[in-house]
Amino acid sequence: MISGTLINYYIHCKTQMWLFANRINLEDNSEDVRIGKVLHEISEEKVDEVSFEGIKVDKITKDHVVEVKKSDSDLEAAKWQLLYYLYVLKQKGIIKKGRIEVFEKRKQNKKKIEVILDDESEKKLLQIINDIKKIINSKMPTPKFENQCKKCAYYEFCFL
């Protein structure tokens, strides 16, 4: 089943996406993931999560679906995750805009980024979904190592 997390991981790292999709979950062992969960729980900005159809959005307002992130480290992946949520809602007849809200601990202002599901992004999203389905059902992609890999919960697995 496709999820916002898979879309996010696809953009960020196809190996991480494949591992997660195939239920090889190493995130429970990650200190960074644990810190992120705790920060999400104790945030000054309370998040009212809404779950449906296998997706979990941080907040829905009159006009927006809001995805809250603790940093702006991978906004491209967050954008496509949010576009997926907008797409699922659109399939139900609910048309909304998206907004990514970034809360960085050392910054005074929170960053807000508008996201709109238009024809072009919807077409690319459907291509991403098809590609995810193909990758999930194939052998694990060859890991490609970059600087951000060192903080990944799956980092050690990629060396096996």
Short mmCIF file of N, CA and C in Angstrom, two decimals:
data_model
loop_
_atom_site.label_atom_id
_atom_site.label_comp_id
_atom_site.label_asym_id
_atom_site.label_seq_id
_atom_site.Cartn_x
_atom_site.Cartn_y
_atom_site.Cartn_z
N MET A 1 0.83 -1.18 0.00
CA MET A 1 0.00 0.00 0.00
C MET A 1 0.88 1.25 0.00
N ILE A 2 0.60 2.16 -0.88
CA ILE A 2 1.35 3.41 -0.97
C ILE A 2 0.96 4.29 0.20
N SER A 3 1.93 5.01 0.75
CA SER A 3 1.68 5.92 1.86
C SER A 3 2.51 7.19 1.66
N GLY A 4 2.19 8.20 2.46
CA GLY A 4 2.98 9.43 2.41
C GLY A 4 4.42 9.18 2.77
N THR A 5 4.64 8.28 3.71
CA THR A 5 6.02 7.94 4.12
C THR A 5 6.78 7.34 2.94
N LEU A 6 6.15 6.44 2.20
CA LEU A 6 6.83 5.85 1.03
C LEU A 6 7.16 6.90 -0.01
N ILE A 7 6.25 7.82 -0.24
CA ILE A 7 6.51 8.90 -1.20
C ILE A 7 7.71 9.71 -0.72
N ASN A 8 7.71 10.06 0.56
CA ASN A 8 8.82 10.83 1.14
C ASN A 8 10.14 10.08 0.97
N TYR A 9 10.14 8.81 1.34
CA TYR A 9 11.37 8.02 1.25
C TYR A 9 11.81 7.83 -0.21
N TYR A 10 10.87 7.70 -1.12
CA TYR A 10 11.21 7.56 -2.54
C TYR A 10 12.03 8.78 -3.00
N ILE A 11 11.57 9.96 -2.63
CA ILE A 11 12.28 11.18 -3.03
C ILE A 11 13.64 11.26 -2.32
N HIS A 12 13.65 10.89 -1.06
CA HIS A 12 14.86 11.00 -0.25
C HIS A 12 15.88 9.91 -0.59
N CYS A 13 15.43 8.64 -0.62
CA CYS A 13 16.34 7.51 -0.86
C CYS A 13 15.53 6.27 -1.23
N LYS A 14 15.74 5.78 -2.41
CA LYS A 14 14.97 4.61 -2.88
C LYS A 14 15.32 3.34 -2.09
N THR A 15 16.53 3.24 -1.59
CA THR A 15 16.91 2.08 -0.76
C THR A 15 16.13 2.11 0.55
N GLN A 16 16.09 3.26 1.19
CA GLN A 16 15.32 3.41 2.42
C GLN A 16 13.85 3.09 2.16
N MET A 17 13.31 3.56 1.05
CA MET A 17 11.92 3.30 0.68
C MET A 17 11.68 1.81 0.51
N TRP A 18 12.58 1.13 -0.19
CA TRP A 18 12.43 -0.31 -0.42
C TRP A 18 12.46 -1.07 0.90
N LEU A 19 13.42 -0.74 1.76
CA LEU A 19 13.54 -1.41 3.05
C LEU A 19 12.27 -1.22 3.89
N PHE A 20 11.80 0.00 3.97
CA PHE A 20 10.60 0.30 4.75
C PHE A 20 9.38 -0.42 4.17
N ALA A 21 9.24 -0.39 2.84
CA ALA A 21 8.10 -1.04 2.18
C ALA A 21 8.11 -2.54 2.38
N ASN A 22 9.31 -3.11 2.48
CA ASN A 22 9.43 -4.55 2.67
C ASN A 22 9.56 -4.92 4.16
N ARG A 23 9.09 -4.02 5.01
CA ARG A 23 8.98 -4.23 6.46
C ARG A 23 10.30 -4.50 7.15
N ILE A 24 11.35 -3.93 6.61
CA ILE A 24 12.64 -3.95 7.29
C ILE A 24 12.77 -2.57 7.92
N ASN A 25 12.29 -2.46 9.15
CA ASN A 25 12.18 -1.17 9.80
C ASN A 25 13.25 -1.05 10.87
N LEU A 26 14.21 -0.19 10.62
CA LEU A 26 15.28 0.04 11.57
C LEU A 26 15.12 1.37 12.29
N GLU A 27 14.00 2.06 12.04
CA GLU A 27 13.82 3.38 12.63
C GLU A 27 13.64 3.34 14.14
N ASP A 28 13.14 2.23 14.67
CA ASP A 28 12.97 2.13 16.11
C ASP A 28 14.31 2.16 16.84
N ASN A 29 15.40 1.86 16.13
CA ASN A 29 16.74 1.87 16.72
C ASN A 29 17.45 3.21 16.56
N SER A 30 16.81 4.15 15.86
CA SER A 30 17.47 5.41 15.53
C SER A 30 17.22 6.48 16.59
N GLU A 31 18.31 7.02 17.11
CA GLU A 31 18.21 8.10 18.09
C GLU A 31 17.56 9.34 17.47
N ASP A 32 17.90 9.66 16.21
CA ASP A 32 17.31 10.83 15.55
C ASP A 32 15.80 10.68 15.39
N VAL A 33 15.34 9.47 15.05
CA VAL A 33 13.91 9.23 14.91
C VAL A 33 13.21 9.37 16.26
N ARG A 34 13.83 8.83 17.30
CA ARG A 34 13.23 8.95 18.65
C ARG A 34 13.14 10.42 19.07
N ILE A 35 14.18 11.18 18.81
CA ILE A 35 14.17 12.60 19.14
C ILE A 35 13.07 13.32 18.37
N GLY A 36 12.94 13.02 17.10
CA GLY A 36 11.89 13.63 16.28
C GLY A 36 10.49 13.34 16.81
N LYS A 37 10.26 12.10 17.23
CA LYS A 37 8.95 11.72 17.79
C LYS A 37 8.67 12.46 19.09
N VAL A 38 9.67 12.57 19.94
CA VAL A 38 9.49 13.27 21.21
C VAL A 38 9.22 14.75 20.96
N LEU A 39 9.99 15.37 20.06
CA LEU A 39 9.77 16.78 19.74
C LEU A 39 8.37 17.00 19.18
N HIS A 40 7.89 16.07 18.38
CA HIS A 40 6.55 16.15 17.81
C HIS A 40 5.50 16.10 18.93
N GLU A 41 5.74 15.26 19.93
CA GLU A 41 4.79 15.09 21.03
C GLU A 41 4.77 16.28 21.97
N ILE A 42 5.93 16.91 22.22
CA ILE A 42 5.98 17.98 23.20
C ILE A 42 6.04 19.37 22.56
N SER A 43 5.85 19.44 21.28
CA SER A 43 5.92 20.71 20.56
C SER A 43 4.98 21.74 21.17
N GLU A 44 5.44 22.99 21.20
CA GLU A 44 4.58 24.08 21.65
C GLU A 44 3.37 24.21 20.73
N GLU A 45 3.55 23.91 19.48
CA GLU A 45 2.46 23.93 18.52
C GLU A 45 1.84 22.55 18.53
N LYS A 46 0.73 22.40 19.17
CA LYS A 46 0.07 21.10 19.22
C LYS A 46 -0.42 20.72 17.83
N VAL A 47 -0.20 19.49 17.45
CA VAL A 47 -0.58 19.00 16.13
C VAL A 47 -1.76 18.05 16.30
N ASP A 48 -2.83 18.33 15.57
CA ASP A 48 -4.02 17.50 15.62
C ASP A 48 -4.00 16.56 14.43
N GLU A 49 -3.37 15.41 14.58
CA GLU A 49 -3.24 14.47 13.46
C GLU A 49 -4.60 13.93 13.05
N VAL A 50 -4.74 13.75 11.75
CA VAL A 50 -5.96 13.19 11.18
C VAL A 50 -5.55 11.99 10.33
N SER A 51 -6.15 10.83 10.62
CA SER A 51 -5.81 9.60 9.88
C SER A 51 -7.01 9.13 9.07
N PHE A 52 -6.73 8.69 7.84
CA PHE A 52 -7.75 8.06 7.01
C PHE A 52 -7.07 7.38 5.85
N GLU A 53 -7.69 6.30 5.38
CA GLU A 53 -7.20 5.59 4.20
C GLU A 53 -5.70 5.31 4.23
N GLY A 54 -5.16 4.99 5.39
CA GLY A 54 -3.76 4.64 5.48
C GLY A 54 -2.80 5.81 5.47
N ILE A 55 -3.32 7.03 5.54
CA ILE A 55 -2.42 8.19 5.61
C ILE A 55 -2.70 8.94 6.91
N LYS A 56 -1.70 9.68 7.34
CA LYS A 56 -1.82 10.46 8.58
C LYS A 56 -1.30 11.86 8.30
N VAL A 57 -2.20 12.83 8.34
CA VAL A 57 -1.79 14.22 8.12
C VAL A 57 -1.73 14.92 9.46
N ASP A 58 -0.82 15.88 9.56
CA ASP A 58 -0.61 16.57 10.83
C ASP A 58 -1.79 17.46 11.22
N LYS A 59 -2.37 18.13 10.23
CA LYS A 59 -3.45 19.06 10.55
C LYS A 59 -4.24 19.35 9.27
N ILE A 60 -5.54 19.54 9.42
CA ILE A 60 -6.37 20.00 8.30
C ILE A 60 -7.13 21.23 8.78
N THR A 61 -7.00 22.31 8.01
CA THR A 61 -7.73 23.54 8.30
C THR A 61 -8.79 23.72 7.22
N LYS A 62 -9.49 24.83 7.28
CA LYS A 62 -10.53 25.10 6.28
C LYS A 62 -9.97 25.05 4.85
N ASP A 63 -8.78 25.61 4.68
CA ASP A 63 -8.21 25.72 3.33
C ASP A 63 -7.00 24.82 3.06
N HIS A 64 -6.37 24.31 4.12
CA HIS A 64 -5.08 23.64 3.94
C HIS A 64 -5.00 22.27 4.61
N VAL A 65 -4.17 21.43 4.01
CA VAL A 65 -3.64 20.24 4.67
C VAL A 65 -2.24 20.66 5.08
N VAL A 66 -1.93 20.52 6.37
CA VAL A 66 -0.67 21.03 6.90
C VAL A 66 0.22 19.87 7.32
N GLU A 67 1.45 19.89 6.84
CA GLU A 67 2.46 18.92 7.24
C GLU A 67 3.50 19.68 8.05
N VAL A 68 3.73 19.22 9.29
CA VAL A 68 4.67 19.88 10.19
C VAL A 68 6.00 19.13 10.15
N LYS A 69 7.08 19.86 9.97
CA LYS A 69 8.42 19.27 9.94
C LYS A 69 9.29 19.98 10.96
N LYS A 70 10.22 19.23 11.57
CA LYS A 70 11.09 19.82 12.59
C LYS A 70 12.24 20.61 11.99
N SER A 71 12.56 20.35 10.71
CA SER A 71 13.63 21.12 10.05
C SER A 71 13.34 21.18 8.56
N ASP A 72 14.09 22.02 7.89
CA ASP A 72 13.92 22.14 6.44
C ASP A 72 14.96 21.33 5.67
N SER A 73 15.42 20.24 6.28
CA SER A 73 16.52 19.47 5.70
C SER A 73 16.14 18.76 4.40
N ASP A 74 14.89 18.37 4.22
CA ASP A 74 14.50 17.69 2.97
C ASP A 74 13.10 18.12 2.56
N LEU A 75 12.99 19.38 2.18
CA LEU A 75 11.69 19.94 1.82
C LEU A 75 11.11 19.34 0.54
N GLU A 76 11.97 18.89 -0.35
CA GLU A 76 11.47 18.27 -1.59
C GLU A 76 10.69 17.00 -1.28
N ALA A 77 11.22 16.16 -0.39
CA ALA A 77 10.51 14.94 0.00
C ALA A 77 9.22 15.28 0.74
N ALA A 78 9.26 16.29 1.61
CA ALA A 78 8.06 16.71 2.34
C ALA A 78 7.00 17.24 1.38
N LYS A 79 7.44 17.95 0.35
CA LYS A 79 6.50 18.49 -0.64
C LYS A 79 5.76 17.36 -1.35
N TRP A 80 6.48 16.34 -1.78
CA TRP A 80 5.81 15.24 -2.51
C TRP A 80 4.95 14.40 -1.58
N GLN A 81 5.34 14.27 -0.33
CA GLN A 81 4.49 13.59 0.65
C GLN A 81 3.17 14.35 0.79
N LEU A 82 3.24 15.66 0.90
CA LEU A 82 2.04 16.49 1.02
C LEU A 82 1.21 16.46 -0.27
N LEU A 83 1.87 16.46 -1.42
CA LEU A 83 1.13 16.34 -2.68
C LEU A 83 0.36 15.03 -2.74
N TYR A 84 0.93 13.96 -2.19
CA TYR A 84 0.22 12.68 -2.14
C TYR A 84 -1.04 12.81 -1.27
N TYR A 85 -0.92 13.46 -0.12
CA TYR A 85 -2.10 13.65 0.73
C TYR A 85 -3.18 14.45 -0.01
N LEU A 86 -2.77 15.50 -0.70
CA LEU A 86 -3.73 16.31 -1.47
C LEU A 86 -4.40 15.47 -2.56
N TYR A 87 -3.63 14.59 -3.18
CA TYR A 87 -4.16 13.71 -4.23
C TYR A 87 -5.20 12.75 -3.65
N VAL A 88 -4.90 12.13 -2.51
CA VAL A 88 -5.84 11.19 -1.89
C VAL A 88 -7.13 11.92 -1.53
N LEU A 89 -7.01 13.12 -0.98
CA LEU A 89 -8.20 13.90 -0.65
C LEU A 89 -8.99 14.27 -1.91
N LYS A 90 -8.28 14.62 -2.96
CA LYS A 90 -8.94 14.98 -4.22
C LYS A 90 -9.77 13.80 -4.75
N GLN A 91 -9.25 12.58 -4.59
CA GLN A 91 -9.98 11.39 -5.03
C GLN A 91 -11.29 11.24 -4.26
N LYS A 92 -11.38 11.84 -3.08
CA LYS A 92 -12.59 11.81 -2.24
C LYS A 92 -13.46 13.05 -2.46
N GLY A 93 -13.06 13.90 -3.41
CA GLY A 93 -13.83 15.11 -3.69
C GLY A 93 -13.49 16.29 -2.79
N ILE A 94 -12.40 16.19 -2.06
CA ILE A 94 -11.98 17.27 -1.16
C ILE A 94 -10.77 17.97 -1.77
N ILE A 95 -10.97 19.22 -2.15
CA ILE A 95 -9.91 19.99 -2.79
C ILE A 95 -9.36 20.98 -1.77
N LYS A 96 -8.08 20.84 -1.48
CA LYS A 96 -7.40 21.72 -0.53
C LYS A 96 -6.04 22.11 -1.08
N LYS A 97 -5.47 23.15 -0.52
CA LYS A 97 -4.09 23.51 -0.76
C LYS A 97 -3.27 22.84 0.33
N GLY A 98 -1.97 22.80 0.14
CA GLY A 98 -1.10 22.25 1.16
C GLY A 98 -0.20 23.32 1.73
N ARG A 99 0.27 23.05 2.94
CA ARG A 99 1.23 23.97 3.56
C ARG A 99 2.19 23.16 4.43
N ILE A 100 3.47 23.36 4.20
CA ILE A 100 4.50 22.76 5.04
C ILE A 100 4.90 23.83 6.05
N GLU A 101 4.86 23.46 7.34
CA GLU A 101 5.29 24.38 8.39
C GLU A 101 6.53 23.78 9.03
N VAL A 102 7.60 24.56 9.02
CA VAL A 102 8.89 24.10 9.54
C VAL A 102 9.17 24.82 10.85
N PHE A 103 9.39 24.05 11.90
CA PHE A 103 9.71 24.60 13.21
C PHE A 103 11.15 24.26 13.53
N GLU A 104 12.03 25.21 13.39
CA GLU A 104 13.42 24.96 13.74
C GLU A 104 13.68 25.57 15.10
N LYS A 105 14.27 24.81 15.98
CA LYS A 105 14.45 25.17 17.37
C LYS A 105 15.15 26.52 17.55
N ARG A 106 16.14 26.80 16.77
CA ARG A 106 16.95 28.01 16.98
C ARG A 106 16.44 29.22 16.19
N LYS A 107 15.33 29.09 15.50
CA LYS A 107 14.83 30.21 14.69
C LYS A 107 13.56 30.77 15.31
N GLN A 108 13.41 32.08 15.24
CA GLN A 108 12.25 32.75 15.82
C GLN A 108 10.98 32.47 15.03
N ASN A 109 11.07 32.59 13.73
CA ASN A 109 9.88 32.45 12.89
C ASN A 109 9.79 31.06 12.30
N LYS A 110 8.58 30.55 12.20
CA LYS A 110 8.43 29.28 11.53
C LYS A 110 8.27 29.54 10.03
N LYS A 111 8.83 28.66 9.26
CA LYS A 111 8.79 28.78 7.81
C LYS A 111 7.51 28.12 7.31
N LYS A 112 6.79 28.77 6.40
CA LYS A 112 5.58 28.20 5.81
C LYS A 112 5.74 28.17 4.30
N ILE A 113 5.50 27.00 3.72
CA ILE A 113 5.66 26.82 2.29
C ILE A 113 4.35 26.30 1.72
N GLU A 114 3.80 27.02 0.75
CA GLU A 114 2.55 26.62 0.10
C GLU A 114 2.82 25.53 -0.93
N VAL A 115 1.93 24.56 -1.00
CA VAL A 115 2.04 23.46 -1.97
C VAL A 115 0.67 23.30 -2.63
N ILE A 116 0.66 23.25 -3.95
CA ILE A 116 -0.60 23.11 -4.68
C ILE A 116 -0.50 21.92 -5.62
N LEU A 117 -1.51 21.07 -5.59
CA LEU A 117 -1.59 19.94 -6.51
C LEU A 117 -2.21 20.44 -7.81
N ASP A 118 -1.37 20.63 -8.84
CA ASP A 118 -1.87 21.03 -10.14
C ASP A 118 -1.75 19.85 -11.10
N ASP A 119 -2.16 20.03 -12.34
CA ASP A 119 -2.14 18.92 -13.31
C ASP A 119 -0.74 18.35 -13.50
N GLU A 120 0.26 19.23 -13.57
CA GLU A 120 1.63 18.79 -13.79
C GLU A 120 2.16 17.96 -12.61
N SER A 121 1.95 18.47 -11.38
CA SER A 121 2.44 17.72 -10.21
C SER A 121 1.66 16.43 -10.02
N GLU A 122 0.38 16.42 -10.36
CA GLU A 122 -0.41 15.19 -10.24
C GLU A 122 0.10 14.13 -11.22
N LYS A 123 0.42 14.55 -12.42
CA LYS A 123 0.96 13.62 -13.42
C LYS A 123 2.28 13.02 -12.94
N LYS A 124 3.17 13.87 -12.40
CA LYS A 124 4.45 13.38 -11.91
C LYS A 124 4.25 12.47 -10.69
N LEU A 125 3.30 12.82 -9.82
CA LEU A 125 3.00 12.00 -8.64
C LEU A 125 2.55 10.60 -9.05
N LEU A 126 1.72 10.51 -10.07
CA LEU A 126 1.26 9.20 -10.54
C LEU A 126 2.42 8.38 -11.10
N GLN A 127 3.38 9.04 -11.75
CA GLN A 127 4.59 8.36 -12.22
C GLN A 127 5.41 7.85 -11.04
N ILE A 128 5.52 8.66 -10.00
CA ILE A 128 6.25 8.26 -8.79
C ILE A 128 5.59 7.04 -8.16
N ILE A 129 4.27 7.06 -8.05
CA ILE A 129 3.54 5.94 -7.47
C ILE A 129 3.78 4.66 -8.26
N ASN A 130 3.74 4.75 -9.58
CA ASN A 130 4.02 3.57 -10.42
C ASN A 130 5.45 3.08 -10.24
N ASP A 131 6.38 4.01 -10.15
CA ASP A 131 7.78 3.64 -9.95
C ASP A 131 7.97 2.97 -8.59
N ILE A 132 7.33 3.49 -7.56
CA ILE A 132 7.41 2.89 -6.22
C ILE A 132 6.93 1.44 -6.27
N LYS A 133 5.82 1.19 -6.93
CA LYS A 133 5.28 -0.17 -7.02
C LYS A 133 6.28 -1.11 -7.70
N LYS A 134 6.95 -0.64 -8.73
CA LYS A 134 7.95 -1.46 -9.42
C LYS A 134 9.15 -1.73 -8.51
N ILE A 135 9.64 -0.69 -7.85
CA ILE A 135 10.82 -0.85 -6.99
C ILE A 135 10.53 -1.78 -5.83
N ILE A 136 9.38 -1.64 -5.20
CA ILE A 136 9.01 -2.48 -4.05
C ILE A 136 9.04 -3.95 -4.42
N ASN A 137 8.61 -4.27 -5.62
CA ASN A 137 8.52 -5.67 -6.06
C ASN A 137 9.77 -6.18 -6.74
N SER A 138 10.84 -5.41 -6.70
CA SER A 138 12.10 -5.84 -7.30
C SER A 138 13.13 -6.07 -6.19
N LYS A 139 14.35 -6.37 -6.60
CA LYS A 139 15.44 -6.50 -5.63
C LYS A 139 15.76 -5.13 -5.04
N MET A 140 16.37 -5.17 -3.85
CA MET A 140 16.73 -3.92 -3.19
C MET A 140 17.65 -3.09 -4.09
N PRO A 141 17.35 -1.79 -4.24
CA PRO A 141 18.24 -0.93 -5.04
C PRO A 141 19.62 -0.86 -4.42
N THR A 142 20.60 -0.63 -5.24
CA THR A 142 21.97 -0.48 -4.76
C THR A 142 22.07 0.84 -4.00
N PRO A 143 22.52 0.79 -2.76
CA PRO A 143 22.64 2.03 -1.99
C PRO A 143 23.62 3.00 -2.65
N LYS A 144 23.29 4.27 -2.60
CA LYS A 144 24.23 5.30 -3.02
C LYS A 144 24.50 6.14 -1.80
N PHE A 145 25.75 6.32 -1.46
CA PHE A 145 26.13 6.95 -0.21
C PHE A 145 26.40 8.43 -0.42
N GLU A 146 25.72 9.23 0.40
CA GLU A 146 25.88 10.68 0.38
C GLU A 146 26.08 11.15 1.82
N ASN A 147 26.38 12.41 2.01
CA ASN A 147 26.65 12.93 3.36
C ASN A 147 25.51 12.69 4.33
N GLN A 148 24.26 12.89 3.88
CA GLN A 148 23.13 12.74 4.80
C GLN A 148 22.90 11.28 5.19
N CYS A 149 23.51 10.34 4.52
CA CYS A 149 23.33 8.91 4.84
C CYS A 149 23.79 8.57 6.25
N LYS A 150 24.77 9.28 6.75
CA LYS A 150 25.32 8.96 8.07
C LYS A 150 24.29 9.11 9.19
N LYS A 151 23.26 9.93 9.00
CA LYS A 151 22.22 10.13 10.00
C LYS A 151 21.02 9.22 9.80
N CYS A 152 21.04 8.43 8.75
CA CYS A 152 19.89 7.58 8.40
C CYS A 152 19.80 6.36 9.33
N ALA A 153 18.59 6.01 9.70
CA ALA A 153 18.36 4.83 10.55
C ALA A 153 18.80 3.55 9.83
N TYR A 154 18.85 3.57 8.51
CA TYR A 154 19.18 2.38 7.72
C TYR A 154 20.65 2.34 7.30
N TYR A 155 21.44 3.29 7.76
CA TYR A 155 22.82 3.44 7.32
C TYR A 155 23.62 2.15 7.41
N GLU A 156 23.60 1.49 8.55
CA GLU A 156 24.38 0.26 8.72
C GLU A 156 23.89 -0.86 7.83
N PHE A 157 22.59 -0.92 7.59
CA PHE A 157 22.03 -1.97 6.76
C PHE A 157 22.59 -1.90 5.33
N CYS A 158 22.81 -0.71 4.85
CA CYS A 158 23.29 -0.52 3.47
C CYS A 158 24.68 -1.08 3.25
N PHE A 159 25.41 -1.35 4.31
CA PHE A 159 26.76 -1.90 4.19
C PHE A 159 26.78 -3.42 4.23
N LEU A 160 25.63 -4.05 4.44
CA LEU A 160 25.59 -5.53 4.50
C LEU A 160 25.84 -6.14 3.14
#
